[in-house]
Amino acid sequence: MVASKFGDFTGLLDFLKEPAADAQEFFLLTGRALRNIVRTPHYGDDIILQMDTIGVGSLVVVVFVGFFAGVVMALQMSKALSTYGQVGRTGMLVAITLARELGPVLSALMMAGRNASGIASELGSMKVTEQIDAMRALGTDPIQKLVTPRVEAICIMLPPLTVIADFVGLFGGWLIAEFYLGLSARQYWSSAWQALDWKDVAEGLIKPFLFALVIALIGCFYGLRASGGTQGVGKATTNAMVASTLLIFILDVMVTKLFV
Amino acid sequence: MSDEPILRFENVTVRFDDIEALSNLSFQAVAGESRVILGAAGSGKTILLKTALGLIKPDSGRVFAFGKEISALPERELFEVRSRMGMQFQESALFDSLTIEENVAYALENQKFISCPPAQVYPRVAEALEFVELGGTLEKFPSELSGGMRRRAAIARAAVTEPPLMLYDSPTAGLDPITAQTIIALLIKERDLKRCTTLVVTYRYQDGNLIANFRYNPKQGNLEPASNGGARARTTFMVLREGRLVFEGVQDRLEASTDPYITKFFKQRE
């Protein structure tokens, strides 16, 4: 009986070895990427290029998602509020849900879908074609050259993109409030404005910053460990997308708990 | 030619999971020497070169390059040693988002241990590309070149800093015989004009035969048999089998071997 229990335990340990090693590798990459922010050389051109590719390139999709999230929230909340005769507070609920939750999470999910997978496939292709090895052979630290600029670029770009998504969402909510619910613009915007306090703004900015770290680091992590040709790159891309999405939700719960 | 070892492996073992890619491997390459490393696919040839460059850390044993134990150095301290090595990767490994000019200039612009004033980058890149007869490809991207041209561009990128140790990973793999001969001719030209130590990994015995028996004639601009007199590069053959060194010696000894695995290589040309 004891032997059997011991056997089960070692089996569990073996099962956990690989995820533990993966987690260790991920945290080592994170540490090196963050340490490189203050170490030379700095690749300013790469940061700007990534800010343009990742940040500006994601603007359209983030605006679309923010707009439709605001529209849907206004429709859904007005329906619920009408039960209590409080349709006039639609702006308040749209503002709170967008600023605290939907703006950061939906923007991050769009960013993850577009960029965590994109980064993983780009770095994965470089890995399987030995370009990463060539970079090391030619005297460049791939983490400093490839990972740190992407981390910096996404961390700089996602918070303002989230703010844009929030405002576009509020605008979408206002369209519903004005033309469908018959609320005045003043009623909607004052309700929305009064609902928000600094805590909401802080939550709405801390979340995208943390999500940005996750998106960049997960994309780079899976890209840099890709192996096995194009199939391996495809697998890395999928894994990056799935892992970053899951981590965004887990982090969202943790940060929300801190603020609630 | 000095007998000072430029590269030394001491009982090096490299494992991936439970498989030994290199098993207790020891050898040393001296300055000016050429080493031809033969072996079947999966015998550990590429791993050997990557270990020599410090890209792979051995699980046991020690690797010395230019007198430094590189197997004990952290990544950042390896950059100085790597600045004295040039590596041509098996699939060229050119940066596909950069032009050929930018690829070749990469080491000059990014290697902090290589001092190259910005004004000299372009002339050196142009010279390196002319050396491999790719003068007209500066603005092209790697995807616009043929396999043989990419291989030559990779040689130019590895050689542009004029490193004293050149590592070639299967430079002729997958190329037609004419292009393969051109690549080996370039390799011999690089070796003889720059006087660098050369390690060539290949599964083609013909490549090793050319390296051992031909030299570059700078006056005529072509290869000539080394038996015509004059200096002849010292060439040592190594044969790897499943990560183990099963032969090390000169060509005559290799051809006298009766080991069925070793004889397969030089019987290819018969």
Coordinates of C-alpha atoms in Angstrom, one line a residue:
Chain A
M1 CA 0.0 0.0 0.0
V2 CA 2.8 2.4 1.0
A3 CA 4.8 1.4 -2.1
S4 CA 1.7 2.0 -4.3
K5 CA 1.2 5.5 -2.8
F6 CA 4.9 6.2 -3.2
G7 CA 4.7 5.1 -6.8
D8 CA 1.7 7.4 -7.5
F9 CA 3.6 10.3 -5.9
T10 CA 6.7 9.8 -8.1
G11 CA 4.5 9.5 -11.1
L12 CA 2.9 12.9 -10.2
L13 CA 6.4 14.3 -9.7
D14 CA 7.4 13.1 -13.2
F15 CA 4.3 14.6 -14.6
L16 CA 5.0 18.0 -13.0
K17 CA 8.7 18.1 -14.0
E18 CA 8.1 19.4 -17.5
P19 CA 5.7 22.2 -16.6
A20 CA 8.0 23.2 -13.7
A21 CA 11.0 23.3 -16.1
D22 CA 8.9 25.4 -18.6
A23 CA 7.9 27.8 -15.8
Q24 CA 11.5 28.1 -14.7
E25 CA 12.6 28.8 -18.3
F26 CA 9.8 31.4 -18.7
F27 CA 10.8 33.3 -15.5
L28 CA 14.5 33.2 -16.5
L29 CA 13.6 34.7 -19.9
T30 CA 11.4 37.3 -18.1
G31 CA 14.3 38.2 -15.7
R32 CA 16.8 38.6 -18.5
A33 CA 14.4 40.6 -20.7
L34 CA 13.6 43.0 -17.9
R35 CA 17.2 43.3 -16.8
N36 CA 18.1 44.3 -20.4
I37 CA 15.9 47.4 -20.2
V38 CA 18.7 49.0 -18.1
R39 CA 21.7 47.4 -19.9
T40 CA 23.4 48.5 -23.0
P41 CA 23.1 48.2 -26.0
H42 CA 19.6 49.7 -26.4
Y43 CA 17.9 49.0 -29.7
G44 CA 15.8 52.2 -30.0
D45 CA 15.1 51.7 -33.7
D46 CA 13.7 48.2 -33.0
I47 CA 11.5 49.6 -30.2
I48 CA 10.0 52.2 -32.5
L49 CA 9.6 49.7 -35.3
Q50 CA 7.7 47.3 -32.9
M51 CA 5.6 50.1 -31.5
D52 CA 4.5 50.9 -35.0
T53 CA 4.0 47.3 -36.1
I54 CA 2.4 46.0 -32.9
G55 CA 0.8 49.2 -31.4
V56 CA -0.3 51.3 -34.4
G57 CA -1.0 48.1 -36.3
S58 CA -3.5 47.0 -33.6
L59 CA -5.3 50.3 -33.5
V60 CA -8.1 49.5 -36.0
V61 CA -9.0 46.2 -34.4
V62 CA -8.9 47.7 -30.9
V63 CA -11.2 50.6 -31.9
F64 CA -13.7 48.2 -33.5
V65 CA -13.8 45.9 -30.5
G66 CA -14.1 48.9 -28.1
F67 CA -16.9 50.4 -30.1
F68 CA -19.0 47.2 -30.3
A69 CA -18.3 46.4 -26.7
G70 CA -19.7 49.9 -25.7
V71 CA -22.8 49.4 -28.0
V72 CA -23.5 45.9 -26.6
M73 CA -23.0 47.0 -23.0
A74 CA -25.4 49.9 -23.5
L75 CA -28.0 47.6 -25.0
Q76 CA -27.6 44.9 -22.3
M77 CA -27.4 47.3 -19.3
S78 CA -30.3 49.4 -20.4
K79 CA -32.4 46.3 -20.6
A80 CA -31.4 45.3 -17.1
L81 CA -31.7 48.8 -15.7
S82 CA -35.2 49.3 -17.2
T83 CA -36.4 46.6 -14.7
Y84 CA -35.6 49.1 -11.9
G85 CA -36.6 52.2 -13.8
Q86 CA -32.9 53.3 -13.9
V87 CA -32.2 53.5 -17.7
G88 CA -30.8 57.0 -17.1
R89 CA -27.8 55.3 -15.4
T90 CA -26.7 53.4 -18.5
G91 CA -23.7 55.7 -19.0
M92 CA -22.5 54.9 -15.5
L93 CA -22.6 51.1 -16.1
V94 CA -21.0 51.3 -19.5
A95 CA -18.2 53.5 -18.2
I96 CA -17.5 51.3 -15.2
T97 CA -17.5 48.0 -17.1
L98 CA -15.4 49.4 -19.9
A99 CA -12.8 51.2 -17.8
R100 CA -12.4 48.4 -15.2
E101 CA -12.9 45.3 -17.3
L102 CA -13.9 45.2 -20.9
G103 CA -11.6 47.8 -22.2
P104 CA -8.4 46.3 -20.8
V105 CA -9.4 42.7 -21.3
L106 CA -10.8 42.9 -24.8
S107 CA -7.9 45.1 -26.0
A108 CA -5.4 42.7 -24.5
L109 CA -7.2 39.7 -26.1
M110 CA -7.1 41.4 -29.5
M111 CA -3.5 42.3 -28.9
A112 CA -2.7 38.7 -27.9
G113 CA -4.6 37.2 -30.9
R114 CA -2.8 39.5 -33.3
N115 CA 0.7 39.9 -31.7
A116 CA 1.5 37.0 -29.2
S117 CA 0.9 34.6 -32.1
G118 CA 2.7 37.0 -34.5
I119 CA 5.8 37.3 -32.3
A120 CA 5.8 33.5 -31.7
S121 CA 5.7 32.8 -35.4
E122 CA 8.3 35.4 -36.3
L123 CA 10.8 34.3 -33.6
G124 CA 9.9 30.7 -34.1
S125 CA 10.8 30.9 -37.8
M126 CA 14.1 32.6 -36.9
K127 CA 14.8 29.8 -34.4
V128 CA 14.1 26.9 -36.8
T129 CA 16.2 28.5 -39.6
E130 CA 19.1 29.0 -37.2
Q131 CA 18.9 32.8 -37.4
I132 CA 18.8 33.0 -33.6
D133 CA 22.0 31.0 -33.4
A134 CA 23.5 33.2 -36.2
M135 CA 22.6 36.3 -34.2
R136 CA 24.5 34.9 -31.1
A137 CA 27.4 33.9 -33.3
L138 CA 27.6 37.4 -34.6
G139 CA 27.8 38.9 -31.2
T140 CA 24.2 39.9 -30.4
D141 CA 22.2 38.7 -27.4
P142 CA 18.8 37.6 -29.0
I143 CA 17.0 38.5 -25.8
Q144 CA 18.3 42.0 -25.9
K145 CA 17.8 42.4 -29.6
L146 CA 14.4 40.6 -30.0
V147 CA 12.6 40.2 -26.7
T148 CA 13.3 43.4 -24.8
P149 CA 12.2 45.8 -27.6
R150 CA 9.0 43.8 -28.0
V151 CA 8.3 43.9 -24.3
E152 CA 9.0 47.6 -24.1
A153 CA 6.9 48.4 -27.3
I154 CA 3.8 46.5 -26.1
C155 CA 4.1 47.9 -22.6
I156 CA 4.2 51.4 -24.0
M157 CA 1.4 50.9 -26.6
L158 CA -1.2 48.7 -24.9
P159 CA -2.2 51.2 -22.1
P160 CA -3.0 54.1 -24.5
L161 CA -4.7 51.6 -26.9
T162 CA -6.9 50.6 -24.0
V163 CA -7.7 54.2 -23.2
I164 CA -8.7 54.7 -26.8
A165 CA -10.9 51.6 -26.7
D166 CA -12.6 52.8 -23.5
F167 CA -13.4 56.2 -25.1
V168 CA -14.6 54.6 -28.4
G169 CA -16.7 52.2 -26.3
L170 CA -18.2 55.1 -24.4
F171 CA -19.0 56.8 -27.7
G172 CA -20.7 53.6 -29.0
G173 CA -22.7 53.5 -25.7
W174 CA -23.7 57.1 -26.2
L175 CA -25.0 56.4 -29.7
I176 CA -27.3 53.7 -28.3
A177 CA -28.3 55.9 -25.4
E178 CA -29.1 58.9 -27.6
F179 CA -30.7 57.3 -30.6
Y180 CA -32.2 54.1 -29.2
L181 CA -32.9 54.7 -25.5
G182 CA -33.8 58.4 -26.0
L183 CA -31.4 59.7 -23.3
S184 CA -29.9 63.1 -23.6
A185 CA -26.2 63.4 -24.3
R186 CA -25.7 65.4 -21.1
Q187 CA -27.5 62.7 -19.0
Y188 CA -25.4 59.9 -20.5
W189 CA -22.0 61.6 -20.3
S190 CA -22.5 63.1 -16.8
S191 CA -23.6 59.7 -15.5
A192 CA -20.6 58.1 -17.1
W193 CA -18.1 60.7 -15.9
Q194 CA -19.4 60.7 -12.3
A195 CA -19.2 57.0 -12.1
L196 CA -15.5 56.8 -12.6
D197 CA -13.0 57.6 -9.9
W198 CA -9.2 57.4 -9.8
K199 CA -9.3 53.8 -8.6
D200 CA -11.0 52.8 -11.8
V201 CA -8.5 54.7 -13.9
A202 CA -5.7 53.0 -12.0
E203 CA -7.2 49.6 -12.5
G204 CA -7.8 50.3 -16.1
L205 CA -4.1 51.2 -16.6
I206 CA -2.4 48.6 -14.4
K207 CA -4.2 45.8 -16.1
P208 CA -3.1 46.6 -19.7
F209 CA 0.4 47.1 -18.5
L210 CA 0.5 43.6 -16.9
F211 CA -1.3 42.1 -19.9
A212 CA 1.3 43.7 -22.2
L213 CA 4.1 42.0 -20.3
V214 CA 2.3 38.6 -20.6
I215 CA 1.6 39.0 -24.3
A216 CA 5.1 40.0 -25.2
L217 CA 6.9 37.5 -23.0
I218 CA 4.6 34.5 -23.8
G219 CA 5.0 35.3 -27.6
C220 CA 8.8 35.5 -27.3
F221 CA 9.0 32.5 -25.0
Y222 CA 7.1 30.1 -27.3
G223 CA 8.9 31.6 -30.4
L224 CA 12.4 31.1 -29.0
R225 CA 11.7 27.5 -28.0
A226 CA 10.2 26.5 -31.3
S227 CA 11.7 23.4 -32.9
G228 CA 10.8 20.9 -35.6
G229 CA 10.4 23.1 -38.7
T230 CA 7.2 24.7 -39.8
Q231 CA 5.1 22.4 -37.8
G232 CA 7.0 23.5 -34.7
V233 CA 6.4 27.1 -35.6
G234 CA 2.7 26.5 -36.0
K235 CA 2.6 24.8 -32.6
A236 CA 4.5 27.6 -30.9
T237 CA 2.0 30.1 -32.5
T238 CA -1.0 28.2 -31.2
N239 CA 0.5 27.7 -27.7
A240 CA 1.4 31.4 -27.4
M241 CA -2.1 32.4 -28.3
V242 CA -3.7 30.0 -25.9
A243 CA -1.3 30.6 -23.0
S244 CA -1.4 34.4 -23.3
T245 CA -5.3 34.3 -23.4
L246 CA -5.5 32.1 -20.3
L247 CA -2.9 34.2 -18.4
I248 CA -4.8 37.4 -19.3
F249 CA -7.9 36.0 -17.6
I250 CA -6.0 34.7 -14.6
L251 CA -4.2 38.0 -14.1
D252 CA -7.5 39.9 -14.6
V253 CA -9.1 38.0 -11.7
M254 CA -6.0 38.6 -9.5
V255 CA -5.9 42.4 -10.2
T256 CA -9.6 42.8 -10.0
K257 CA -9.6 41.1 -6.5
L258 CA -7.0 43.7 -5.4
F259 CA -9.2 46.6 -6.4
V260 CA -12.6 45.2 -5.3
Chain B
M1 CA 52.6 27.5 -39.1
S2 CA 52.5 27.3 -35.3
D3 CA 51.5 24.4 -33.2
E4 CA 49.5 26.6 -30.8
P5 CA 46.0 25.1 -30.5
I6 CA 43.3 27.6 -31.5
L7 CA 40.5 25.2 -30.6
R8 CA 40.7 22.3 -28.1
F9 CA 38.0 19.9 -27.0
E10 CA 38.8 17.9 -23.8
N11 CA 36.5 14.9 -23.2
V12 CA 33.4 16.8 -24.4
T13 CA 30.1 15.2 -24.0
V14 CA 26.8 16.8 -25.1
R15 CA 23.5 15.2 -24.3
F16 CA 20.0 15.9 -25.5
D17 CA 17.6 14.1 -23.1
D18 CA 19.2 10.6 -22.9
I19 CA 21.0 10.7 -26.3
E20 CA 24.6 11.6 -26.5
A21 CA 25.1 13.9 -29.4
L22 CA 28.8 14.1 -28.7
S23 CA 30.5 11.4 -26.6
N24 CA 33.8 12.0 -24.8
L25 CA 35.2 13.9 -27.8
S26 CA 38.8 15.2 -27.7
F27 CA 40.8 16.9 -30.4
Q28 CA 42.7 20.1 -31.0
A29 CA 43.0 22.3 -34.1
V30 CA 46.2 24.3 -34.4
A31 CA 46.7 27.7 -36.1
G32 CA 46.5 27.5 -39.9
E33 CA 45.3 23.9 -39.9
S34 CA 42.3 22.7 -41.9
R35 CA 40.1 20.0 -40.4
V36 CA 37.6 18.1 -42.4
I37 CA 34.9 16.5 -40.2
L38 CA 33.1 13.7 -41.9
G39 CA 30.1 11.9 -40.6
A40 CA 26.7 10.6 -41.5
A41 CA 23.5 12.6 -40.7
G42 CA 23.0 12.7 -37.0
S43 CA 26.6 11.9 -36.1
G44 CA 27.1 15.1 -34.2
K45 CA 28.9 17.2 -36.8
T46 CA 26.8 20.3 -36.4
I47 CA 26.7 20.0 -32.6
L48 CA 30.5 19.9 -32.7
L49 CA 30.6 23.3 -34.5
K50 CA 28.0 24.8 -32.3
T51 CA 29.8 23.6 -29.2
A52 CA 33.1 25.1 -30.6
L53 CA 31.3 28.4 -31.0
G54 CA 29.8 28.3 -27.5
L55 CA 26.2 28.1 -28.7
I56 CA 25.8 24.7 -26.9
K57 CA 27.3 24.1 -23.5
P58 CA 28.8 20.6 -23.0
D59 CA 27.3 18.5 -20.3
S60 CA 30.8 17.4 -19.4
G61 CA 34.4 18.1 -20.6
R62 CA 35.9 21.4 -21.5
V63 CA 36.2 23.5 -24.7
F64 CA 39.1 26.0 -25.2
A65 CA 39.2 28.6 -27.9
F66 CA 42.1 31.0 -28.3
G67 CA 43.3 29.9 -24.8
K68 CA 40.0 30.6 -23.0
E69 CA 37.8 28.0 -21.6
I70 CA 34.6 28.9 -23.4
S71 CA 32.6 26.1 -21.8
A72 CA 32.8 28.0 -18.5
L73 CA 32.1 31.5 -19.9
P74 CA 28.7 33.2 -19.5
E75 CA 26.9 34.2 -22.8
R76 CA 28.0 37.9 -22.7
E77 CA 31.7 37.0 -22.2
L78 CA 31.5 34.6 -25.1
F79 CA 31.0 37.5 -27.6
E80 CA 34.6 38.5 -27.5
V81 CA 35.7 34.9 -28.4
R82 CA 33.0 34.6 -31.0
S83 CA 34.3 37.8 -32.6
R84 CA 37.3 35.8 -33.6
M85 CA 35.3 33.1 -35.2
G86 CA 33.2 33.0 -38.3
M87 CA 30.5 30.5 -38.9
Q88 CA 28.6 29.5 -42.0
F89 CA 25.5 27.8 -40.9
Q90 CA 24.1 24.7 -42.8
E91 CA 21.0 26.5 -44.1
S92 CA 22.9 29.8 -44.4
A93 CA 20.8 31.4 -41.6
L94 CA 20.8 34.8 -43.3
F95 CA 18.4 37.3 -41.6
D96 CA 15.5 37.1 -44.0
S97 CA 14.2 40.6 -43.2
L98 CA 17.6 42.2 -44.0
T99 CA 19.2 42.8 -47.4
I100 CA 22.4 41.0 -48.3
E101 CA 24.3 44.2 -47.6
E102 CA 22.8 44.5 -44.1
N103 CA 23.4 40.8 -43.4
V104 CA 27.0 41.1 -44.2
A105 CA 27.4 44.4 -42.4
Y106 CA 25.7 42.9 -39.3
A107 CA 28.8 41.8 -37.5
L108 CA 30.7 45.0 -38.3
E109 CA 27.9 47.1 -36.9
N110 CA 26.9 44.9 -33.9
Q111 CA 30.0 43.2 -32.7
K112 CA 31.3 45.5 -30.0
F113 CA 34.7 43.8 -30.0
I114 CA 35.2 44.6 -33.7
S115 CA 36.3 48.1 -34.3
C116 CA 35.0 49.3 -37.7
P117 CA 34.3 53.0 -38.3
P118 CA 30.9 53.5 -40.0
A119 CA 32.6 54.9 -43.1
Q120 CA 34.5 51.6 -43.6
V121 CA 31.4 49.4 -43.2
Y122 CA 30.2 49.6 -46.8
P123 CA 33.7 49.2 -48.5
R124 CA 34.3 46.1 -46.3
V125 CA 30.9 44.6 -47.1
A126 CA 31.4 45.3 -50.8
E127 CA 34.8 43.7 -50.7
A128 CA 33.5 40.6 -48.8
L129 CA 30.7 40.2 -51.4
E130 CA 33.1 40.7 -54.3
F131 CA 35.3 38.0 -52.7
V132 CA 32.5 35.5 -53.0
E133 CA 31.5 36.9 -56.4
L134 CA 28.2 38.4 -55.3
G135 CA 29.0 42.0 -56.0
G136 CA 25.7 42.8 -57.6
T137 CA 23.4 41.5 -54.8
L138 CA 23.8 44.2 -52.1
E139 CA 20.2 45.4 -52.3
K140 CA 18.6 41.9 -52.7
F141 CA 16.9 40.0 -49.9
P142 CA 18.0 36.4 -49.1
S143 CA 14.8 35.0 -50.6
E144 CA 15.7 36.5 -54.0
L145 CA 18.9 34.4 -54.2
S146 CA 19.5 30.8 -55.2
G147 CA 20.7 28.3 -52.6
G148 CA 24.3 28.5 -53.8
M149 CA 24.2 32.3 -53.7
R150 CA 22.8 32.3 -50.2
R151 CA 25.6 29.9 -49.1
R152 CA 28.1 32.3 -50.6
A153 CA 26.5 35.3 -48.9
A154 CA 26.7 33.4 -45.6
I155 CA 30.4 32.8 -46.2
A156 CA 30.8 36.6 -46.9
R157 CA 29.0 37.4 -43.6
A158 CA 31.1 35.0 -41.6
A159 CA 34.4 36.2 -43.2
V160 CA 33.8 39.9 -43.4
T161 CA 35.5 40.4 -40.0
E162 CA 38.4 38.3 -41.1
P163 CA 38.3 35.9 -38.1
P164 CA 41.3 33.6 -37.5
L165 CA 39.0 30.6 -37.1
M166 CA 36.3 29.7 -39.7
L167 CA 33.7 27.1 -39.2
Y168 CA 31.7 25.7 -42.1
D169 CA 28.6 23.6 -41.5
S170 CA 27.9 21.4 -44.6
P171 CA 28.8 24.2 -47.1
T172 CA 27.9 22.0 -50.1
A173 CA 24.9 20.2 -48.8
G174 CA 22.0 20.1 -51.2
L175 CA 23.9 21.9 -54.0
D176 CA 24.6 20.7 -57.5
P177 CA 28.2 19.5 -58.2
I178 CA 29.3 22.7 -60.0
T179 CA 28.0 25.1 -57.3
A180 CA 29.4 22.8 -54.6
Q181 CA 32.9 23.0 -56.3
T182 CA 32.6 26.8 -56.4
I183 CA 31.8 26.9 -52.7
I184 CA 34.7 24.8 -51.8
A185 CA 37.0 26.9 -54.1
L186 CA 35.8 30.0 -52.1
L187 CA 36.5 28.2 -48.9
I188 CA 40.1 27.3 -50.0
K189 CA 40.6 30.9 -51.3
E190 CA 39.5 32.3 -47.9
R191 CA 41.8 29.8 -46.1
D192 CA 44.8 30.5 -48.2
L193 CA 44.5 34.3 -48.6
K194 CA 43.5 35.0 -45.0
R195 CA 45.6 32.2 -43.4
C196 CA 42.7 31.2 -41.1
T197 CA 42.2 27.9 -39.3
T198 CA 39.3 26.1 -41.0
L199 CA 36.9 23.5 -39.7
V200 CA 34.6 22.0 -42.4
V201 CA 31.8 19.7 -41.6
T202 CA 30.6 17.7 -44.5
Y203 CA 29.4 14.2 -45.5
R204 CA 31.0 14.6 -49.0
Y205 CA 34.5 13.2 -49.2
Q206 CA 35.1 15.1 -52.4
D207 CA 35.0 18.4 -50.4
G208 CA 37.7 17.1 -48.0
N209 CA 39.8 15.8 -50.9
L210 CA 39.8 19.3 -52.5
I211 CA 40.5 21.0 -49.3
A212 CA 43.5 18.7 -48.6
N213 CA 45.0 18.7 -52.1
F214 CA 44.3 22.0 -53.6
R215 CA 45.4 25.6 -52.9
Y216 CA 44.4 29.0 -54.2
N217 CA 46.7 30.6 -56.7
P218 CA 46.3 34.4 -56.2
K219 CA 48.1 35.2 -59.4
Q220 CA 45.9 33.1 -61.7
G221 CA 42.8 33.5 -59.5
N222 CA 42.0 29.8 -59.4
L223 CA 42.7 26.5 -57.6
E224 CA 45.8 24.5 -58.4
P225 CA 46.9 21.1 -57.1
A226 CA 49.0 21.5 -53.9
S227 CA 51.4 18.9 -55.3
N228 CA 52.8 21.5 -57.7
G229 CA 55.1 22.7 -54.9
G230 CA 54.8 25.6 -52.5
A231 CA 53.0 25.8 -49.2
R232 CA 50.4 23.2 -48.5
A233 CA 47.8 23.6 -45.8
R234 CA 47.9 21.0 -43.1
T235 CA 44.7 19.0 -43.3
T236 CA 43.4 16.6 -40.8
F237 CA 40.4 14.4 -41.3
M238 CA 38.0 13.5 -38.5
V239 CA 35.2 10.9 -38.8
L240 CA 32.3 11.0 -36.3
R241 CA 29.9 8.2 -35.7
E242 CA 27.0 8.6 -33.3
G243 CA 28.8 11.4 -31.5
R244 CA 32.1 9.5 -31.1
L245 CA 35.3 10.3 -32.9
V246 CA 36.2 7.1 -34.7
F247 CA 39.0 8.5 -36.8
E248 CA 41.5 11.3 -36.7
G249 CA 44.4 11.6 -39.0
V250 CA 45.7 12.6 -42.5
Q251 CA 44.1 11.6 -45.8
D252 CA 46.5 8.7 -46.5
R253 CA 45.7 7.0 -43.2
L254 CA 42.0 7.6 -43.8
E255 CA 42.1 6.0 -47.2
A256 CA 44.1 3.1 -45.7
S257 CA 41.4 2.4 -43.1
T258 CA 39.5 -0.9 -43.4
D259 CA 36.7 0.2 -41.1
P260 CA 33.5 -0.3 -43.1
Y261 CA 31.9 3.0 -41.8
I262 CA 35.0 5.0 -42.7
T263 CA 35.5 3.4 -46.1
K264 CA 32.0 4.4 -47.1
F265 CA 33.0 8.0 -47.3
F266 CA 35.9 7.8 -49.6
K267 CA 34.3 5.0 -51.7
Q268 CA 31.6 7.6 -52.6
R269 CA 33.9 9.0 -55.3
E270 CA 34.9 5.7 -56.8

